[in-house]
Coordinates of C-alpha atoms in Angstrom, one line a residue:
X1 CA 113.6 118.8 111.4
X2 CA 110.2 118.3 113.2
X3 CA 108.7 121.1 111.2
X4 CA 109.7 119.5 107.9
X5 CA 108.4 116.1 109.0
X6 CA 105.1 117.6 109.8
X7 CA 104.8 119.4 106.5
X8 CA 105.6 116.2 104.6
X9 CA 102.8 114.4 106.7
X10 CA 100.4 117.1 105.7
X11 CA 101.3 116.8 101.9
X12 CA 100.9 112.9 102.2
X13 CA 97.5 113.4 103.3
X14 CA 96.7 115.8 100.6
X15 CA 98.1 113.6 98.0
X16 CA 96.5 110.4 99.0
X17 CA 93.2 112.1 98.8
X18 CA 94.1 112.9 95.1
X19 CA 93.8 116.6 95.6
X20 CA 97.1 118.0 94.0
X21 CA 96.6 118.9 90.3
X22 CA 98.0 116.7 87.7
X23 CA 99.6 119.5 85.7
X24 CA 102.6 119.6 87.8
X25 CA 103.5 116.1 87.4
X26 CA 105.8 114.8 84.4
X27 CA 107.9 111.8 83.8
X28 CA 111.7 111.9 84.0
X29 CA 112.4 108.5 85.3
X30 CA 112.2 104.8 84.1
X31 CA 109.0 103.1 85.1
X32 CA 107.0 106.5 85.6
X33 CA 104.7 107.7 83.1
X34 CA 102.2 110.8 83.3
X35 CA 99.6 108.4 84.6
X36 CA 101.4 105.7 86.1
X37 CA 104.4 104.0 88.2
X38 CA 105.3 100.5 87.4
X39 CA 106.8 98.2 90.1
X40 CA 108.0 94.7 89.5
X41 CA 107.9 91.7 91.5
X42 CA 109.8 88.3 91.2
X43 CA 108.3 85.4 93.4
X44 CA 107.1 81.9 93.3
X45 CA 103.8 82.1 91.7
X46 CA 103.8 78.5 90.5
X47 CA 105.2 75.4 92.0
X48 CA 105.6 74.0 95.5
X49 CA 106.1 77.3 97.2
X50 CA 103.6 79.3 95.3
X51 CA 101.4 80.2 98.2
X52 CA 104.1 82.3 99.4
X53 CA 104.4 84.3 96.3
X54 CA 100.7 84.8 95.5
X55 CA 99.8 85.9 99.0
X56 CA 102.7 88.4 98.8
X57 CA 101.2 89.3 95.4
X58 CA 97.8 89.8 96.6
X59 CA 98.7 92.2 99.6
X60 CA 100.7 94.3 97.3
X61 CA 97.9 94.7 94.7
X62 CA 95.3 95.2 97.6
X63 CA 97.3 98.2 98.8
X64 CA 98.0 99.6 95.3
X65 CA 94.1 99.2 94.2
X66 CA 93.1 101.0 97.6
X67 CA 95.5 103.9 96.7
X68 CA 94.2 104.0 93.0
X69 CA 90.9 104.1 94.1
X70 CA 91.7 107.4 95.8
X71 CA 93.5 108.9 92.8
X72 CA 96.7 107.5 93.3
X73 CA 99.9 109.6 93.8
X74 CA 99.8 113.0 92.0
X75 CA 97.2 111.2 89.6
X76 CA 99.6 108.6 89.2
X77 CA 98.3 105.1 89.5
X78 CA 100.7 102.3 90.9
X79 CA 101.0 99.2 88.7
X80 CA 102.5 95.8 89.6
X81 CA 104.0 93.2 87.0
X82 CA 104.7 90.0 88.7
X83 CA 106.9 87.3 87.5
X84 CA 107.3 83.8 88.5
X85 CA 110.7 82.2 89.5
X86 CA 109.4 79.0 91.1
X87 CA 111.7 79.8 94.1
X88 CA 114.6 79.2 92.0
X89 CA 117.8 81.5 92.1
X90 CA 118.6 81.0 88.5
X91 CA 115.0 81.7 87.2
X92 CA 114.9 84.8 89.5
X93 CA 118.0 86.1 87.9
X94 CA 116.5 85.9 84.4
X95 CA 113.1 87.2 85.6
X96 CA 114.7 90.2 87.4
X97 CA 116.6 91.2 84.4
X98 CA 113.5 91.2 82.2
X99 CA 111.8 93.3 84.6
X100 CA 114.8 96.0 84.9
X101 CA 115.6 96.0 81.1
X102 CA 112.5 94.8 79.2
X103 CA 109.7 96.1 81.6
X104 CA 111.9 99.1 82.8
X105 CA 110.2 99.0 86.3
X106 CA 110.6 102.0 88.7
X107 CA 111.6 99.6 91.5
X108 CA 111.5 95.9 92.4
X109 CA 109.1 95.1 95.3
X110 CA 108.0 91.9 97.4
X111 CA 110.8 89.6 96.2
X112 CA 110.1 86.2 97.9
X113 CA 112.9 84.3 99.4
X114 CA 116.5 84.4 100.7
X115 CA 118.5 82.3 98.0
X116 CA 116.5 84.3 95.2
X117 CA 117.1 87.6 96.9
X118 CA 120.9 86.6 97.3
X119 CA 121.1 86.1 93.5
X120 CA 119.0 89.1 92.6
X121 CA 119.8 91.9 94.9
X122 CA 123.2 92.5 93.6
X123 CA 121.6 92.9 90.3
X124 CA 119.3 95.6 91.5
X125 CA 121.9 97.4 93.1
X126 CA 124.2 97.3 90.2
X127 CA 121.6 99.4 88.5
X128 CA 120.6 101.6 91.0
X129 CA 117.0 100.0 91.4
X130 CA 115.2 100.2 94.8
X131 CA 114.7 96.8 96.1
X132 CA 111.8 97.2 98.5
X133 CA 110.3 94.9 101.0
X134 CA 111.9 91.4 100.5
X135 CA 110.1 88.6 102.2
X136 CA 113.2 87.7 103.7
X137 CA 114.8 88.1 107.2
X138 CA 118.3 87.3 105.9
X139 CA 121.3 89.1 107.5
X140 CA 123.0 90.0 104.1
X141 CA 120.0 92.1 102.9
X142 CA 121.0 94.3 105.8
X143 CA 124.5 94.9 104.8
X144 CA 125.6 98.6 104.5
X145 CA 126.9 98.2 101.0
X146 CA 123.2 97.6 100.0
X147 CA 121.9 101.1 100.1
X148 CA 119.0 100.4 97.7
X149 CA 117.4 97.8 99.8
X150 CA 114.6 98.5 102.0
X151 CA 114.0 96.0 104.8
X152 CA 110.5 96.1 106.6
X153 CA 110.3 92.7 108.3
X154 CA 112.3 91.7 111.3
X155 CA 115.6 89.7 110.8
X156 CA 115.7 86.0 111.1
X157 CA 118.0 86.4 113.9
X158 CA 115.3 88.3 115.8
X159 CA 112.9 85.3 115.0
X160 CA 115.6 82.8 116.2
X161 CA 115.8 84.9 119.4
X162 CA 112.0 85.1 120.2
X163 CA 111.7 81.4 119.6
X164 CA 114.6 80.2 121.6
X165 CA 113.3 82.6 124.3
X166 CA 109.9 81.0 124.3
X167 CA 111.1 77.5 124.1
X168 CA 113.9 77.6 126.7
X169 CA 112.4 80.3 129.3
X170 CA 108.6 79.7 129.0
X171 CA 108.3 76.0 127.9
X172 CA 111.4 75.2 130.1
X173 CA 112.7 72.9 127.3
X174 CA 116.7 72.2 126.7
X175 CA 116.9 69.4 124.0
X176 CA 116.3 71.5 120.8
X177 CA 116.9 70.2 117.3
X178 CA 116.7 72.2 113.9
X179 CA 115.2 71.0 110.5
X180 CA 116.5 73.5 107.8
X181 CA 116.6 74.1 104.2
X182 CA 120.0 73.5 103.1
X183 CA 120.8 76.9 101.6
X184 CA 121.3 80.5 102.4
X185 CA 117.9 80.8 104.1
X186 CA 118.2 77.6 106.3
X187 CA 122.1 78.6 107.4
X188 CA 121.0 81.9 108.1
X189 CA 118.4 80.9 110.6
X190 CA 120.7 78.0 111.9
X191 CA 123.4 80.6 112.8
X192 CA 120.8 82.8 114.7
X193 CA 119.4 79.7 116.5
X194 CA 123.0 78.6 117.6
X195 CA 123.6 82.1 118.9
X196 CA 120.8 82.2 121.1
X197 CA 121.2 78.8 122.4
X198 CA 124.8 79.3 123.1
X199 CA 124.0 82.4 125.1
X200 CA 121.9 80.2 127.4
X201 CA 124.7 77.5 127.7
X202 CA 122.9 75.2 125.2
X203 CA 123.9 73.2 122.0
X204 CA 121.8 72.0 119.3
X205 CA 120.7 68.3 120.0
X206 CA 120.8 67.5 116.3
X207 CA 120.4 69.0 112.9
X208 CA 118.7 67.7 109.8
X209 CA 118.4 69.2 106.3
X210 CA 116.5 69.0 103.2
X211 CA 116.9 70.4 99.4
X212 CA 114.8 73.3 98.5
X213 CA 111.6 72.7 96.6
X214 CA 111.5 69.0 97.5
X215 CA 109.8 67.1 100.2
X216 CA 112.7 64.7 100.9
X217 CA 112.7 64.8 104.6
X218 CA 113.1 61.4 105.6
X219 CA 116.7 61.3 106.1
X220 CA 116.6 64.6 108.2
X221 CA 113.6 62.9 110.4
X222 CA 115.8 59.9 111.1
X223 CA 118.9 61.8 112.3
X224 CA 116.6 64.4 114.4
X225 CA 114.5 61.7 115.8
X226 CA 117.5 59.6 117.0
X227 CA 118.6 62.5 119.5
X228 CA 115.1 62.5 121.2
X229 CA 114.8 66.4 121.3
X230 CA 112.0 68.0 123.2
X231 CA 111.6 70.7 120.2
X232 CA 112.3 70.9 116.6
X233 CA 112.6 74.5 114.9
X234 CA 111.5 74.0 111.3
X235 CA 113.2 76.1 108.8
X236 CA 111.5 75.9 105.2
X237 CA 108.5 76.5 103.3
X238 CA 105.0 75.0 104.2
X239 CA 105.4 72.0 102.0
X240 CA 108.5 70.0 103.5
X241 CA 107.7 71.4 107.2
X242 CA 104.3 69.9 107.0
X243 CA 105.6 66.5 105.5
X244 CA 108.0 66.5 108.4
X245 CA 105.4 67.1 111.1
X246 CA 103.2 64.5 109.4
X247 CA 105.9 61.9 109.1
X248 CA 107.0 62.5 112.8
X249 CA 103.5 62.0 113.9
X250 CA 103.3 58.7 112.0
X251 CA 106.5 57.3 113.6
X252 CA 105.2 58.4 117.1
X253 CA 107.6 61.3 117.5
X254 CA 105.8 64.2 118.9
X255 CA 108.1 67.1 120.0
X256 CA 107.1 70.6 120.2
X257 CA 107.4 72.1 116.7
X258 CA 108.2 75.6 116.0
X259 CA 108.5 77.3 112.5
X260 CA 109.9 80.3 111.2
X261 CA 107.8 83.0 109.3
X262 CA 108.6 82.2 106.0
X263 CA 107.0 78.8 106.2
X264 CA 103.8 80.5 105.2
X265 CA 101.6 80.0 108.3
X266 CA 98.2 79.9 106.6
X267 CA 99.6 77.3 104.0
X268 CA 101.3 75.3 106.7
X269 CA 97.9 75.2 108.7
X270 CA 96.1 74.2 105.6
X271 CA 98.7 71.5 104.7
X272 CA 98.4 69.8 108.2
X273 CA 94.7 70.2 108.8
X274 CA 94.1 68.7 112.5
X275 CA 97.7 67.7 112.8
X276 CA 98.7 71.5 113.1
X277 CA 97.3 71.7 116.5
X278 CA 100.1 73.1 118.8
X279 CA 102.8 74.1 116.0
X280 CA 104.1 77.3 116.9
X281 CA 104.9 79.8 114.1
X282 CA 106.9 83.1 114.5
X283 CA 105.6 86.2 112.8
X284 CA 106.7 89.5 111.7
X285 CA 103.6 91.4 111.0
X286 CA 100.4 92.2 113.3
X287 CA 98.1 89.5 113.9
X288 CA 96.0 89.6 110.5
X289 CA 92.5 88.9 112.4
X290 CA 92.8 91.6 114.9
X291 CA 90.6 94.2 113.3
X292 CA 91.1 96.3 116.5
X293 CA 94.3 97.3 115.0
X294 CA 93.8 99.9 112.1
X295 CA 96.3 98.4 109.7
X296 CA 94.5 95.0 109.9
X297 CA 91.0 96.4 109.6
X298 CA 92.4 98.6 106.4
X299 CA 94.0 95.3 105.1
X300 CA 91.0 93.3 105.6
X301 CA 88.6 95.8 103.8
X302 CA 91.4 96.4 100.9
X303 CA 91.4 92.5 100.3
X304 CA 87.7 92.3 100.4
X305 CA 87.3 94.9 97.9
X306 CA 90.0 93.4 95.6
X307 CA 88.8 89.7 95.9
X308 CA 86.2 88.9 98.4
X309 CA 87.3 85.1 98.0
X310 CA 90.6 85.9 99.9
X311 CA 91.0 85.3 103.7
X312 CA 93.6 87.1 106.0
X313 CA 97.2 86.0 105.4
X314 CA 100.3 86.7 107.5
X315 CA 102.2 87.1 104.2
X316 CA 99.5 89.1 102.4
X317 CA 99.5 91.5 105.3
X318 CA 103.2 91.9 105.0
X319 CA 102.7 92.8 101.2
X320 CA 100.0 95.1 102.0
X321 CA 102.3 97.1 104.5
X322 CA 105.0 97.2 102.0
X323 CA 102.5 98.7 99.4
X324 CA 101.4 101.1 101.9
X325 CA 104.9 102.3 102.8
X326 CA 105.6 102.8 99.1
X327 CA 102.5 104.7 98.4
X328 CA 103.4 107.0 101.4
X329 CA 107.1 107.6 100.7
X330 CA 106.1 108.4 97.0
X331 CA 103.8 111.0 98.1
X332 CA 106.5 112.7 100.0
X333 CA 108.8 112.7 96.9
X334 CA 106.8 115.3 95.1
X335 CA 105.2 115.3 91.4
X336 CA 108.3 114.0 89.8
X337 CA 109.6 110.8 91.6
X338 CA 113.0 109.3 91.3
X339 CA 114.4 106.0 92.4
X340 CA 117.1 108.0 94.3
X341 CA 114.7 110.5 95.9
X342 CA 112.3 107.6 97.0
X343 CA 115.3 106.0 98.9
X344 CA 116.4 109.3 100.5
X345 CA 112.9 110.0 101.7
X346 CA 112.5 106.3 103.2
X347 CA 115.8 106.6 105.2
X348 CA 115.9 110.4 105.9
X349 CA 112.2 110.6 107.2
X350 CA 112.9 107.3 109.1
X351 CA 109.6 106.7 110.7
X352 CA 106.3 105.9 108.6
X353 CA 102.9 105.5 110.6
X354 CA 101.2 102.9 108.2
X355 CA 97.6 102.7 109.5
X356 CA 98.7 102.9 113.2
X357 CA 101.8 100.5 112.7
X358 CA 105.1 102.5 112.9
X359 CA 107.6 101.3 110.3
X360 CA 111.1 102.5 111.3
X361 CA 114.3 102.9 109.0
X362 CA 117.9 104.1 109.8
X363 CA 118.7 105.3 113.0
X364 CA 115.2 105.0 114.2
X365 CA 115.3 101.2 113.2
X366 CA 118.1 100.7 115.6
X367 CA 116.2 102.3 118.3
X368 CA 113.0 100.6 117.5
X369 CA 113.7 97.3 115.5
X370 CA 110.6 95.4 114.0
X371 CA 108.8 93.3 116.4
X372 CA 108.5 89.4 116.4
X373 CA 105.4 87.6 117.7
X374 CA 104.5 84.1 118.3
X375 CA 101.3 82.1 117.4
X376 CA 100.1 78.7 117.7
X377 CA 97.9 76.8 115.4
X378 CA 94.6 75.4 116.6
X379 CA 93.0 72.1 115.8
X380 CA 90.7 73.9 113.3
X381 CA 93.6 75.4 111.4
X382 CA 93.2 79.1 113.0
X383 CA 95.7 81.0 114.8
X384 CA 96.0 82.0 118.4
X385 CA 98.6 84.7 119.6
X386 CA 101.0 83.6 122.0

């Protein structure tokens, strides 16, 4: 009902200004006290993929700190406890269980990675814990049985479609290979790439794989180089993808490289230095340097307040958007939030304007799916939208 939606939006503005009285709030849910709401994150905070987890964490903290400075939600501050899984599914299970049973978090937020989410999402579901904003575009996270998962980013299939469209229709390339992480993440993207090549009457020129959390890419390079592709789609984190590009250049193999967003564009550019020039990266958030967009200006201001040494980051912005969404939805749940009510609000309201960026859920998401954009790394490590 439109009048109800308008009423809720008005209440949100009041709540975010910290105006509603504290006396009406009391705690009846795990993770909720009279003055705080606790969220838990499991991500790679150390190890070869740490830049991804750290960026997502910083974005969440920026959003929470920004809200808390305004009085929180019904006087409650949003708090985040982050645990390191090293991008390892087994460790992720252990840390997720600790968050649920020891820390007793209200919700899980900003989990980083597909293989880790595949191991932990069922745990969250069986405990009726919201699983919000996973940094993964995997298809299984969109399965109807996971009613507790709140997906914000576009799917890997959507990224594959945008990439293949650009390579084949705009660059006019037909011989395309793929270098991918040999697990659920890599195979999810592989399936999307094959689908959108097939729709154009094309097949992959070659496939090369590597093991997660390693830089052992030599065997994959030999297989792919032998096929002489014009382009190689990279599906992995920044370390192995940078190693693959550098080894390719050293061997005189210089196709067009295009990476999926989970690579961590900022970290990839840093790893590559001048060798990053021309590498394409698909992204699922607005351009983090476009301060004409209010969400980006808000993000940059919040990051500067939290830590002036931080620079704009694609995954950091994703974390910030996730944090802003949670704050907005919590404000709509009323003074006594529950996990179930938070999920109901997100799915039934359906559309949330987050600093000028509209994030959709439920039927609204089907009509207005999340957008994918393409960027290209410049010789100085900066990015340019395509």
